[in-house]
Amino acid sequence: MREDDRREGVWRFLTYTVLLAAVVVTLVPLYWIVVAATLPERAFLAAGSDPRLLPGGHFLENLRALQARENVDFLGSIRNSVFVAVTYTLLSLVLCSMGGFAFAKYEFRFKEPIFYAILATLILPIQLLVIPLFLLVSRIGLTNSFWAIILPWAANPLGIFLMRQNMRSIPDALLESARIDGATEFQLYYRIALPTMKSSLAALAIVLFLFQWNLFLFPLVILDTGKYTIPVAINQLVGAQRVYYDQIMVAAALSIVPIFLLFLFLQKQFVSGILAGSIKE
């Protein structure tokens, strides 16, 4: 009995140690971004030899310098990113939940090959898709349009996979009972499947929002000045002869705020969704 208690204590200590290390590795870069955003550029450049652990008092000065730049509309880029990320997330949730419901609850020809073909697209790097997508959106007249960076990834393969895995837990008997009562196939999806998937949808919403919020290469290629999103706008602060580190840190710190608020808003549903997926599979 004492040997079992000792082993359990050792495993618990190792588990907490690993979790604590993961928390430190995750939070230290975020804290450093916040600290760096409050430092003058000279102090930031000297941080290698003189590390600063506490915030300074130059946040507003750095923010004013960022807003005063002519080639970067920072507030406009935030509005663009919020519009693109929110629109993409809502549209993708609808498409992914419909796709997941179809793959989980219907039988049709070539179902499994089609599903695994969709899943295989996850291995394709964005760099490989830039030129084909650019040619495609150019032919349909979406160049320099927000829809050019929303539509190509709207049916997200990871989202379809997650929705399929979670919707397989919905009892078939429940759907058959609804069909006998006269429910249409769309009502089965809208009134039965979606309400039971709230937690999973919330978790997926955060993943989709982060994907679109951080998307850089394709918006850089397809959008012109004035429609830049946050990552592209921050990239404009890297000049050929000078890098504006103080302004980059301010922009990076402020770009975290919408993600933080979204996570706080969906925190309970996000944790429940992650746990539900882990239990079912």
PDB file of C-alpha atoms in Angstrom:
ATOM      1  CA  MET A   1       0.000   0.000   0.000  1.00  0.00           C
ATOM      2  CA  ARG A   2       2.792   2.405   0.910  1.00  0.00           C
ATOM      3  CA  GLU A   3       4.616   1.487  -2.325  1.00  0.00           C
ATOM      4  CA  ASP A   4       1.488   2.326  -4.363  1.00  0.00           C
ATOM      5  CA  ASP A   5       1.113   5.645  -2.536  1.00  0.00           C
ATOM      6  CA  ARG A   6       4.758   6.461  -3.182  1.00  0.00           C
ATOM      7  CA  ARG A   7       4.421   5.712  -6.915  1.00  0.00           C
ATOM      8  CA  GLU A   8       1.243   7.754  -7.119  1.00  0.00           C
ATOM      9  CA  GLY A   9       3.001  10.648  -5.395  1.00  0.00           C
ATOM     10  CA  VAL A  10       5.934  10.478  -7.815  1.00  0.00           C
ATOM     11  CA  TRP A  11       3.645  10.426 -10.871  1.00  0.00           C
ATOM     12  CA  ARG A  12       1.626  13.319  -9.472  1.00  0.00           C
ATOM     13  CA  PHE A  13       4.816  15.314  -8.892  1.00  0.00           C
ATOM     14  CA  LEU A  14       6.049  14.610 -12.428  1.00  0.00           C
ATOM     15  CA  THR A  15       2.645  15.518 -13.889  1.00  0.00           C
ATOM     16  CA  TYR A  16       2.496  18.832 -12.046  1.00  0.00           C
ATOM     17  CA  THR A  17       6.106  19.571 -13.014  1.00  0.00           C
ATOM     18  CA  VAL A  18       5.392  19.017 -16.714  1.00  0.00           C
ATOM     19  CA  LEU A  19       2.176  21.076 -16.530  1.00  0.00           C
ATOM     20  CA  LEU A  20       3.973  23.902 -14.733  1.00  0.00           C
ATOM     21  CA  ALA A  21       6.729  23.880 -17.356  1.00  0.00           C
ATOM     22  CA  ALA A  22       4.092  24.021 -20.112  1.00  0.00           C
ATOM     23  CA  VAL A  23       2.401  26.988 -18.415  1.00  0.00           C
ATOM     24  CA  VAL A  24       5.720  28.834 -18.100  1.00  0.00           C
ATOM     25  CA  VAL A  25       6.670  28.142 -21.733  1.00  0.00           C
ATOM     26  CA  THR A  26       3.236  29.382 -22.849  1.00  0.00           C
ATOM     27  CA  LEU A  27       2.925  32.487 -20.695  1.00  0.00           C
ATOM     28  CA  VAL A  28       6.480  33.861 -20.664  1.00  0.00           C
ATOM     29  CA  PRO A  29       6.447  34.921 -24.362  1.00  0.00           C
ATOM     30  CA  LEU A  30       3.063  36.613 -23.880  1.00  0.00           C
ATOM     31  CA  TYR A  31       4.295  38.450 -20.792  1.00  0.00           C
ATOM     32  CA  TRP A  32       7.453  39.517 -22.615  1.00  0.00           C
ATOM     33  CA  ILE A  33       5.381  40.946 -25.488  1.00  0.00           C
ATOM     34  CA  VAL A  34       3.408  43.044 -22.985  1.00  0.00           C
ATOM     35  CA  VAL A  35       6.593  44.218 -21.253  1.00  0.00           C
ATOM     36  CA  ALA A  36       8.327  44.990 -24.558  1.00  0.00           C
ATOM     37  CA  ALA A  37       5.318  47.034 -25.714  1.00  0.00           C
ATOM     38  CA  THR A  38       5.860  49.410 -22.793  1.00  0.00           C
ATOM     39  CA  LEU A  39       9.594  49.953 -23.362  1.00  0.00           C
ATOM     40  CA  PRO A  40      11.311  52.588 -25.515  1.00  0.00           C
ATOM     41  CA  GLU A  41      13.059  51.130 -28.533  1.00  0.00           C
ATOM     42  CA  ARG A  42      16.509  51.723 -27.031  1.00  0.00           C
ATOM     43  CA  ALA A  43      15.592  49.712 -23.916  1.00  0.00           C
ATOM     44  CA  PHE A  44      14.113  46.964 -26.076  1.00  0.00           C
ATOM     45  CA  LEU A  45      17.305  46.670 -28.138  1.00  0.00           C
ATOM     46  CA  ALA A  46      19.364  46.551 -24.936  1.00  0.00           C
ATOM     47  CA  ALA A  47      17.182  43.802 -23.440  1.00  0.00           C
ATOM     48  CA  GLY A  48      19.715  41.148 -24.457  1.00  0.00           C
ATOM     49  CA  SER A  49      22.364  42.558 -22.126  1.00  0.00           C
ATOM     50  CA  ASP A  50      20.000  44.284 -19.684  1.00  0.00           C
ATOM     51  CA  PRO A  51      16.827  42.149 -19.384  1.00  0.00           C
ATOM     52  CA  ARG A  52      13.683  44.024 -18.305  1.00  0.00           C
ATOM     53  CA  LEU A  53      11.160  41.983 -16.356  1.00  0.00           C
ATOM     54  CA  LEU A  54       8.778  44.781 -15.363  1.00  0.00           C
ATOM     55  CA  PRO A  55       6.646  46.952 -17.695  1.00  0.00           C
ATOM     56  CA  GLY A  56       7.916  50.435 -18.527  1.00  0.00           C
ATOM     57  CA  GLY A  57       5.987  53.622 -19.157  1.00  0.00           C
ATOM     58  CA  HIS A  58       6.248  54.146 -22.923  1.00  0.00           C
ATOM     59  CA  PHE A  59       3.196  52.218 -24.069  1.00  0.00           C
ATOM     60  CA  LEU A  60       1.229  55.305 -25.126  1.00  0.00           C
ATOM     61  CA  GLU A  61       4.270  56.806 -26.864  1.00  0.00           C
ATOM     62  CA  ASN A  62       4.805  53.607 -28.826  1.00  0.00           C
ATOM     63  CA  LEU A  63       1.094  53.476 -29.685  1.00  0.00           C
ATOM     64  CA  ARG A  64       1.092  57.087 -30.923  1.00  0.00           C
ATOM     65  CA  ALA A  65       4.136  56.349 -33.090  1.00  0.00           C
ATOM     66  CA  LEU A  66       2.323  53.327 -34.527  1.00  0.00           C
ATOM     67  CA  GLN A  67      -0.835  55.318 -35.295  1.00  0.00           C
ATOM     68  CA  ALA A  68       1.227  58.107 -36.873  1.00  0.00           C
ATOM     69  CA  ARG A  69       2.720  55.851 -39.521  1.00  0.00           C
ATOM     70  CA  GLU A  70       1.544  56.557 -43.056  1.00  0.00           C
ATOM     71  CA  ASN A  71       2.003  53.072 -44.514  1.00  0.00           C
ATOM     72  CA  VAL A  72       0.213  51.231 -41.680  1.00  0.00           C
ATOM     73  CA  ASP A  73      -3.459  51.755 -40.754  1.00  0.00           C
ATOM     74  CA  PHE A  74      -3.347  49.791 -37.529  1.00  0.00           C
ATOM     75  CA  LEU A  75      -6.919  50.423 -36.347  1.00  0.00           C
ATOM     76  CA  GLY A  76      -8.174  49.675 -39.849  1.00  0.00           C
ATOM     77  CA  SER A  77      -6.256  46.402 -39.890  1.00  0.00           C
ATOM     78  CA  ILE A  78      -7.889  45.409 -36.595  1.00  0.00           C
ATOM     79  CA  ARG A  79     -11.337  46.107 -38.056  1.00  0.00           C
ATOM     80  CA  ASN A  80     -10.440  44.102 -41.164  1.00  0.00           C
ATOM     81  CA  SER A  81      -9.171  41.154 -39.119  1.00  0.00           C
ATOM     82  CA  VAL A  82     -12.234  41.138 -36.849  1.00  0.00           C
ATOM     83  CA  PHE A  83     -14.606  41.191 -39.840  1.00  0.00           C
ATOM     84  CA  VAL A  84     -12.714  38.487 -41.717  1.00  0.00           C
ATOM     85  CA  ALA A  85     -12.197  36.215 -38.693  1.00  0.00           C
ATOM     86  CA  VAL A  86     -15.791  36.502 -37.414  1.00  0.00           C
ATOM     87  CA  THR A  87     -17.342  36.011 -40.868  1.00  0.00           C
ATOM     88  CA  TYR A  88     -15.046  33.088 -41.617  1.00  0.00           C
ATOM     89  CA  THR A  89     -15.739  31.454 -38.250  1.00  0.00           C
ATOM     90  CA  LEU A  90     -19.531  31.671 -38.584  1.00  0.00           C
ATOM     91  CA  LEU A  91     -19.540  30.449 -42.192  1.00  0.00           C
ATOM     92  CA  SER A  92     -17.079  27.667 -41.467  1.00  0.00           C
ATOM     93  CA  LEU A  93     -19.049  26.480 -38.426  1.00  0.00           C
ATOM     94  CA  VAL A  94     -22.137  26.052 -40.611  1.00  0.00           C
ATOM     95  CA  LEU A  95     -20.286  24.207 -43.386  1.00  0.00           C
ATOM     96  CA  CYS A  96     -18.179  22.028 -41.067  1.00  0.00           C
ATOM     97  CA  SER A  97     -21.171  21.037 -38.913  1.00  0.00           C
ATOM     98  CA  MET A  98     -23.195  20.155 -42.033  1.00  0.00           C
ATOM     99  CA  GLY A  99     -20.293  18.149 -43.452  1.00  0.00           C
ATOM    100  CA  GLY A 100     -19.650  16.415 -40.154  1.00  0.00           C
ATOM    101  CA  PHE A 101     -23.344  15.544 -39.802  1.00  0.00           C
ATOM    102  CA  ALA A 102     -23.444  14.083 -43.310  1.00  0.00           C
ATOM    103  CA  PHE A 103     -20.335  11.952 -42.784  1.00  0.00           C
ATOM    104  CA  ALA A 104     -21.483  10.811 -39.331  1.00  0.00           C
ATOM    105  CA  LYS A 105     -25.147  10.004 -39.972  1.00  0.00           C
ATOM    106  CA  TYR A 106     -25.647   9.212 -43.653  1.00  0.00           C
ATOM    107  CA  GLU A 107     -24.514   6.383 -45.896  1.00  0.00           C
ATOM    108  CA  PHE A 108     -23.610   7.195 -49.488  1.00  0.00           C
ATOM    109  CA  ARG A 109     -21.320   5.886 -52.193  1.00  0.00           C
ATOM    110  CA  PHE A 110     -17.584   6.458 -51.718  1.00  0.00           C
ATOM    111  CA  LYS A 111     -18.253   7.956 -48.283  1.00  0.00           C
ATOM    112  CA  GLU A 112     -15.021   6.810 -46.651  1.00  0.00           C
ATOM    113  CA  PRO A 113     -12.694   7.612 -49.629  1.00  0.00           C
ATOM    114  CA  ILE A 114     -14.216  11.102 -49.890  1.00  0.00           C
ATOM    115  CA  PHE A 115     -13.794  11.706 -46.168  1.00  0.00           C
ATOM    116  CA  TYR A 116     -10.169  10.602 -46.139  1.00  0.00           C
ATOM    117  CA  ALA A 117      -9.470  12.633 -49.285  1.00  0.00           C
ATOM    118  CA  ILE A 118     -10.778  15.715 -47.461  1.00  0.00           C
ATOM    119  CA  LEU A 119      -8.690  14.803 -44.423  1.00  0.00           C
ATOM    120  CA  ALA A 120      -5.581  14.386 -46.596  1.00  0.00           C
ATOM    121  CA  THR A 121      -5.755  18.069 -47.584  1.00  0.00           C
ATOM    122  CA  LEU A 122      -4.552  18.883 -44.059  1.00  0.00           C
ATOM    123  CA  ILE A 123      -1.022  17.946 -45.078  1.00  0.00           C
ATOM    124  CA  LEU A 124      -0.944  20.512 -47.902  1.00  0.00           C
ATOM    125  CA  PRO A 125       1.054  23.579 -46.824  1.00  0.00           C
ATOM    126  CA  ILE A 126      -0.436  26.991 -47.556  1.00  0.00           C
ATOM    127  CA  GLN A 127       2.688  27.886 -49.560  1.00  0.00           C
ATOM    128  CA  LEU A 128       1.717  25.170 -52.053  1.00  0.00           C
ATOM    129  CA  LEU A 129      -1.815  26.564 -52.434  1.00  0.00           C
ATOM    130  CA  VAL A 130      -1.003  30.244 -52.860  1.00  0.00           C
ATOM    131  CA  ILE A 131      -0.533  30.298 -56.654  1.00  0.00           C
ATOM    132  CA  PRO A 132      -3.542  28.043 -57.554  1.00  0.00           C
ATOM    133  CA  LEU A 133      -5.793  29.988 -55.190  1.00  0.00           C
ATOM    134  CA  PHE A 134      -4.545  33.311 -56.534  1.00  0.00           C
ATOM    135  CA  LEU A 135      -5.367  32.228 -60.100  1.00  0.00           C
ATOM    136  CA  LEU A 136      -8.779  30.951 -58.998  1.00  0.00           C
ATOM    137  CA  VAL A 137      -9.884  34.070 -57.110  1.00  0.00           C
ATOM    138  CA  SER A 138      -8.524  36.254 -59.917  1.00  0.00           C
ATOM    139  CA  ARG A 139     -10.698  34.489 -62.500  1.00  0.00           C
ATOM    140  CA  ILE A 140     -13.851  34.962 -60.427  1.00  0.00           C
ATOM    141  CA  GLY A 141     -13.032  38.601 -59.675  1.00  0.00           C
ATOM    142  CA  LEU A 142     -12.346  38.382 -55.949  1.00  0.00           C
ATOM    143  CA  THR A 143      -8.833  39.864 -55.996  1.00  0.00           C
ATOM    144  CA  ASN A 144      -8.347  42.427 -53.207  1.00  0.00           C
ATOM    145  CA  SER A 145     -11.544  41.188 -51.562  1.00  0.00           C
ATOM    146  CA  PHE A 146     -12.033  39.820 -48.068  1.00  0.00           C
ATOM    147  CA  TRP A 147     -14.005  36.927 -49.574  1.00  0.00           C
ATOM    148  CA  ALA A 148     -10.796  35.822 -51.294  1.00  0.00           C
ATOM    149  CA  ILE A 149      -9.328  34.865 -47.917  1.00  0.00           C
ATOM    150  CA  ILE A 150     -12.619  33.632 -46.413  1.00  0.00           C
ATOM    151  CA  LEU A 151     -14.068  31.263 -49.020  1.00  0.00           C
ATOM    152  CA  PRO A 152     -11.043  29.033 -49.862  1.00  0.00           C
ATOM    153  CA  TRP A 153     -10.846  27.713 -46.286  1.00  0.00           C
ATOM    154  CA  ALA A 154     -14.530  27.936 -45.349  1.00  0.00           C
ATOM    155  CA  ALA A 155     -15.011  24.152 -45.485  1.00  0.00           C
ATOM    156  CA  ASN A 156     -12.173  23.489 -43.079  1.00  0.00           C
ATOM    157  CA  PRO A 157     -11.084  19.791 -43.178  1.00  0.00           C
ATOM    158  CA  LEU A 158     -10.086  19.813 -39.506  1.00  0.00           C
ATOM    159  CA  GLY A 159     -13.508  21.218 -38.595  1.00  0.00           C
ATOM    160  CA  ILE A 160     -15.293  18.557 -40.649  1.00  0.00           C
ATOM    161  CA  PHE A 161     -13.226  15.865 -38.938  1.00  0.00           C
ATOM    162  CA  LEU A 162     -13.967  17.177 -35.427  1.00  0.00           C
ATOM    163  CA  MET A 163     -17.683  17.567 -36.133  1.00  0.00           C
ATOM    164  CA  ARG A 164     -17.887  14.063 -37.606  1.00  0.00           C
ATOM    165  CA  GLN A 165     -16.222  12.551 -34.582  1.00  0.00           C
ATOM    166  CA  ASN A 166     -18.539  14.347 -32.159  1.00  0.00           C
ATOM    167  CA  MET A 167     -21.768  13.842 -34.116  1.00  0.00           C
ATOM    168  CA  ARG A 168     -21.209  10.100 -34.244  1.00  0.00           C
ATOM    169  CA  SER A 169     -22.226  10.117 -30.557  1.00  0.00           C
ATOM    170  CA  ILE A 170     -25.778  11.261 -31.389  1.00  0.00           C
ATOM    171  CA  PRO A 171     -28.017   8.160 -31.059  1.00  0.00           C
ATOM    172  CA  ASP A 172     -29.418   6.980 -34.391  1.00  0.00           C
ATOM    173  CA  ALA A 173     -32.623   6.002 -32.566  1.00  0.00           C
ATOM    174  CA  LEU A 174     -33.174   9.652 -31.675  1.00  0.00           C
ATOM    175  CA  LEU A 175     -32.951  10.682 -35.322  1.00  0.00           C
ATOM    176  CA  GLU A 176     -35.228   7.823 -36.426  1.00  0.00           C
ATOM    177  CA  SER A 177     -37.836   8.866 -33.849  1.00  0.00           C
ATOM    178  CA  ALA A 178     -37.737  12.395 -35.183  1.00  0.00           C
ATOM    179  CA  ARG A 179     -38.133  11.129 -38.764  1.00  0.00           C
ATOM    180  CA  ILE A 180     -41.195   9.094 -37.714  1.00  0.00           C
ATOM    181  CA  ASP A 181     -42.641  12.260 -36.158  1.00  0.00           C
ATOM    182  CA  GLY A 182     -42.291  14.008 -39.512  1.00  0.00           C
ATOM    183  CA  ALA A 183     -39.034  15.949 -39.102  1.00  0.00           C
ATOM    184  CA  THR A 184     -37.177  16.793 -42.302  1.00  0.00           C
ATOM    185  CA  GLU A 185     -33.472  16.050 -42.718  1.00  0.00           C
ATOM    186  CA  PHE A 186     -32.619  19.713 -42.251  1.00  0.00           C
ATOM    187  CA  GLN A 187     -34.664  19.775 -39.014  1.00  0.00           C
ATOM    188  CA  LEU A 188     -32.686  16.781 -37.764  1.00  0.00           C
ATOM    189  CA  TYR A 189     -29.499  18.787 -38.302  1.00  0.00           C
ATOM    190  CA  TYR A 190     -30.804  22.133 -37.034  1.00  0.00           C
ATOM    191  CA  ARG A 191     -33.014  21.104 -34.104  1.00  0.00           C
ATOM    192  CA  ILE A 192     -31.291  17.929 -32.857  1.00  0.00           C
ATOM    193  CA  ALA A 193     -27.649  17.801 -33.931  1.00  0.00           C
ATOM    194  CA  LEU A 194     -26.647  21.440 -33.459  1.00  0.00           C
ATOM    195  CA  PRO A 195     -28.096  21.921 -29.921  1.00  0.00           C
ATOM    196  CA  THR A 196     -26.216  18.850 -28.684  1.00  0.00           C
ATOM    197  CA  MET A 197     -22.946  20.101 -30.201  1.00  0.00           C
ATOM    198  CA  LYS A 198     -22.777  23.523 -28.501  1.00  0.00           C
ATOM    199  CA  SER A 199     -19.580  22.764 -26.578  1.00  0.00           C
ATOM    200  CA  SER A 200     -17.843  21.229 -29.587  1.00  0.00           C
ATOM    201  CA  LEU A 201     -18.916  24.146 -31.780  1.00  0.00           C
ATOM    202  CA  ALA A 202     -17.496  26.613 -29.249  1.00  0.00           C
ATOM    203  CA  ALA A 203     -14.156  24.780 -29.180  1.00  0.00           C
ATOM    204  CA  LEU A 204     -14.082  24.662 -32.978  1.00  0.00           C
ATOM    205  CA  ALA A 205     -14.980  28.360 -33.175  1.00  0.00           C
ATOM    206  CA  ILE A 206     -11.833  29.279 -31.242  1.00  0.00           C
ATOM    207  CA  VAL A 207      -9.667  27.079 -33.481  1.00  0.00           C
ATOM    208  CA  LEU A 208     -11.166  28.557 -36.663  1.00  0.00           C
ATOM    209  CA  PHE A 209     -10.910  32.132 -35.376  1.00  0.00           C
ATOM    210  CA  LEU A 210      -7.233  31.629 -34.514  1.00  0.00           C
ATOM    211  CA  PHE A 211      -6.524  30.106 -37.939  1.00  0.00           C
ATOM    212  CA  GLN A 212      -7.997  33.052 -39.812  1.00  0.00           C
ATOM    213  CA  TRP A 213      -6.631  35.663 -37.372  1.00  0.00           C
ATOM    214  CA  ASN A 214      -3.070  34.407 -37.880  1.00  0.00           C
ATOM    215  CA  LEU A 215      -3.317  33.814 -41.648  1.00  0.00           C
ATOM    216  CA  PHE A 216      -0.491  35.797 -43.263  1.00  0.00           C
ATOM    217  CA  LEU A 217       0.878  34.642 -46.606  1.00  0.00           C
ATOM    218  CA  PHE A 218      -2.284  34.541 -48.730  1.00  0.00           C
ATOM    219  CA  PRO A 219      -3.680  37.885 -47.431  1.00  0.00           C
ATOM    220  CA  LEU A 220      -0.239  39.393 -48.154  1.00  0.00           C
ATOM    221  CA  VAL A 221      -0.504  38.215 -51.768  1.00  0.00           C
ATOM    222  CA  ILE A 222      -4.177  38.912 -52.460  1.00  0.00           C
ATOM    223  CA  LEU A 223      -4.912  42.151 -50.543  1.00  0.00           C
ATOM    224  CA  ASP A 224      -3.803  45.712 -51.268  1.00  0.00           C
ATOM    225  CA  THR A 225      -2.996  48.486 -48.803  1.00  0.00           C
ATOM    226  CA  GLY A 226      -6.135  49.566 -46.955  1.00  0.00           C
ATOM    227  CA  LYS A 227      -7.457  46.026 -46.626  1.00  0.00           C
ATOM    228  CA  TYR A 228      -4.513  44.577 -44.759  1.00  0.00           C
ATOM    229  CA  THR A 229      -5.217  42.290 -41.827  1.00  0.00           C
ATOM    230  CA  ILE A 230      -3.233  42.378 -38.575  1.00  0.00           C
ATOM    231  CA  PRO A 231      -0.358  40.016 -39.541  1.00  0.00           C
ATOM    232  CA  VAL A 232       0.171  41.816 -42.856  1.00  0.00           C
ATOM    233  CA  ALA A 233       0.013  45.250 -41.211  1.00  0.00           C
ATOM    234  CA  ILE A 234       2.622  44.221 -38.632  1.00  0.00           C
ATOM    235  CA  ASN A 235       4.833  42.991 -41.471  1.00  0.00           C
ATOM    236  CA  GLN A 236       4.842  46.529 -42.909  1.00  0.00           C
ATOM    237  CA  LEU A 237       6.760  47.644 -39.804  1.00  0.00           C
ATOM    238  CA  VAL A 238       9.764  45.658 -40.996  1.00  0.00           C
ATOM    239  CA  GLY A 239      11.556  48.034 -43.329  1.00  0.00           C
ATOM    240  CA  ALA A 240      14.511  47.412 -45.606  1.00  0.00           C
ATOM    241  CA  GLN A 241      16.809  49.547 -43.462  1.00  0.00           C
ATOM    242  CA  ARG A 242      15.062  49.554 -40.085  1.00  0.00           C
ATOM    243  CA  VAL A 243      12.797  47.358 -37.984  1.00  0.00           C
ATOM    244  CA  TYR A 244      10.416  49.277 -35.706  1.00  0.00           C
ATOM    245  CA  TYR A 245      10.561  46.902 -32.752  1.00  0.00           C
ATOM    246  CA  ASP A 246       8.702  49.147 -30.309  1.00  0.00           C
ATOM    247  CA  GLN A 247       5.747  49.543 -32.670  1.00  0.00           C
ATOM    248  CA  ILE A 248       5.769  45.854 -33.569  1.00  0.00           C
ATOM    249  CA  MET A 249       5.519  44.938 -29.893  1.00  0.00           C
ATOM    250  CA  VAL A 250       2.588  47.333 -29.352  1.00  0.00           C
ATOM    251  CA  ALA A 251       0.764  45.948 -32.386  1.00  0.00           C
ATOM    252  CA  ALA A 252       1.459  42.364 -31.311  1.00  0.00           C
ATOM    253  CA  ALA A 253       0.250  43.034 -27.745  1.00  0.00           C
ATOM    254  CA  LEU A 254      -2.989  44.653 -28.944  1.00  0.00           C
ATOM    255  CA  SER A 255      -3.595  41.900 -31.497  1.00  0.00           C
ATOM    256  CA  ILE A 256      -3.821  39.399 -28.637  1.00  0.00           C
ATOM    257  CA  VAL A 257      -6.748  41.218 -26.977  1.00  0.00           C
ATOM    258  CA  PRO A 258      -9.574  39.979 -29.299  1.00  0.00           C
ATOM    259  CA  ILE A 259      -8.328  36.383 -28.979  1.00  0.00           C
ATOM    260  CA  PHE A 260      -8.169  36.720 -25.195  1.00  0.00           C
ATOM    261  CA  LEU A 261     -11.716  38.119 -25.027  1.00  0.00           C
ATOM    262  CA  LEU A 262     -13.046  35.363 -27.293  1.00  0.00           C
ATOM    263  CA  PHE A 263     -11.445  32.691 -25.140  1.00  0.00           C
ATOM    264  CA  LEU A 264     -12.875  34.231 -21.961  1.00  0.00           C
ATOM    265  CA  PHE A 265     -16.336  34.362 -23.543  1.00  0.00           C
ATOM    266  CA  LEU A 266     -16.228  30.720 -24.677  1.00  0.00           C
ATOM    267  CA  GLN A 267     -14.018  29.341 -21.915  1.00  0.00           C
ATOM    268  CA  LYS A 268     -16.541  26.983 -20.302  1.00  0.00           C
ATOM    269  CA  GLN A 269     -17.832  25.661 -23.616  1.00  0.00           C
ATOM    270  CA  PHE A 270     -14.262  25.293 -24.934  1.00  0.00           C
ATOM    271  CA  VAL A 271     -13.166  23.092 -22.001  1.00  0.00           C
ATOM    272  CA  SER A 272     -16.357  21.030 -22.211  1.00  0.00           C
ATOM    273  CA  GLY A 273     -15.925  20.579 -25.953  1.00  0.00           C
ATOM    274  CA  ILE A 274     -12.324  19.403 -25.633  1.00  0.00           C
ATOM    275  CA  LEU A 275     -13.227  16.954 -22.854  1.00  0.00           C
ATOM    276  CA  ALA A 276     -16.265  15.658 -24.759  1.00  0.00           C
ATOM    277  CA  GLY A 277     -14.134  14.880 -27.786  1.00  0.00           C
ATOM    278  CA  SER A 278     -11.523  13.104 -25.700  1.00  0.00           C
ATOM    279  CA  ILE A 279     -14.101  10.925 -23.951  1.00  0.00           C
ATOM    280  CA  LYS A 280     -15.997   9.887 -27.063  1.00  0.00           C
ATOM    281  CA  GLU A 281     -12.934   8.909 -29.016  1.00  0.00           C
TER     282      GLU A 281
END
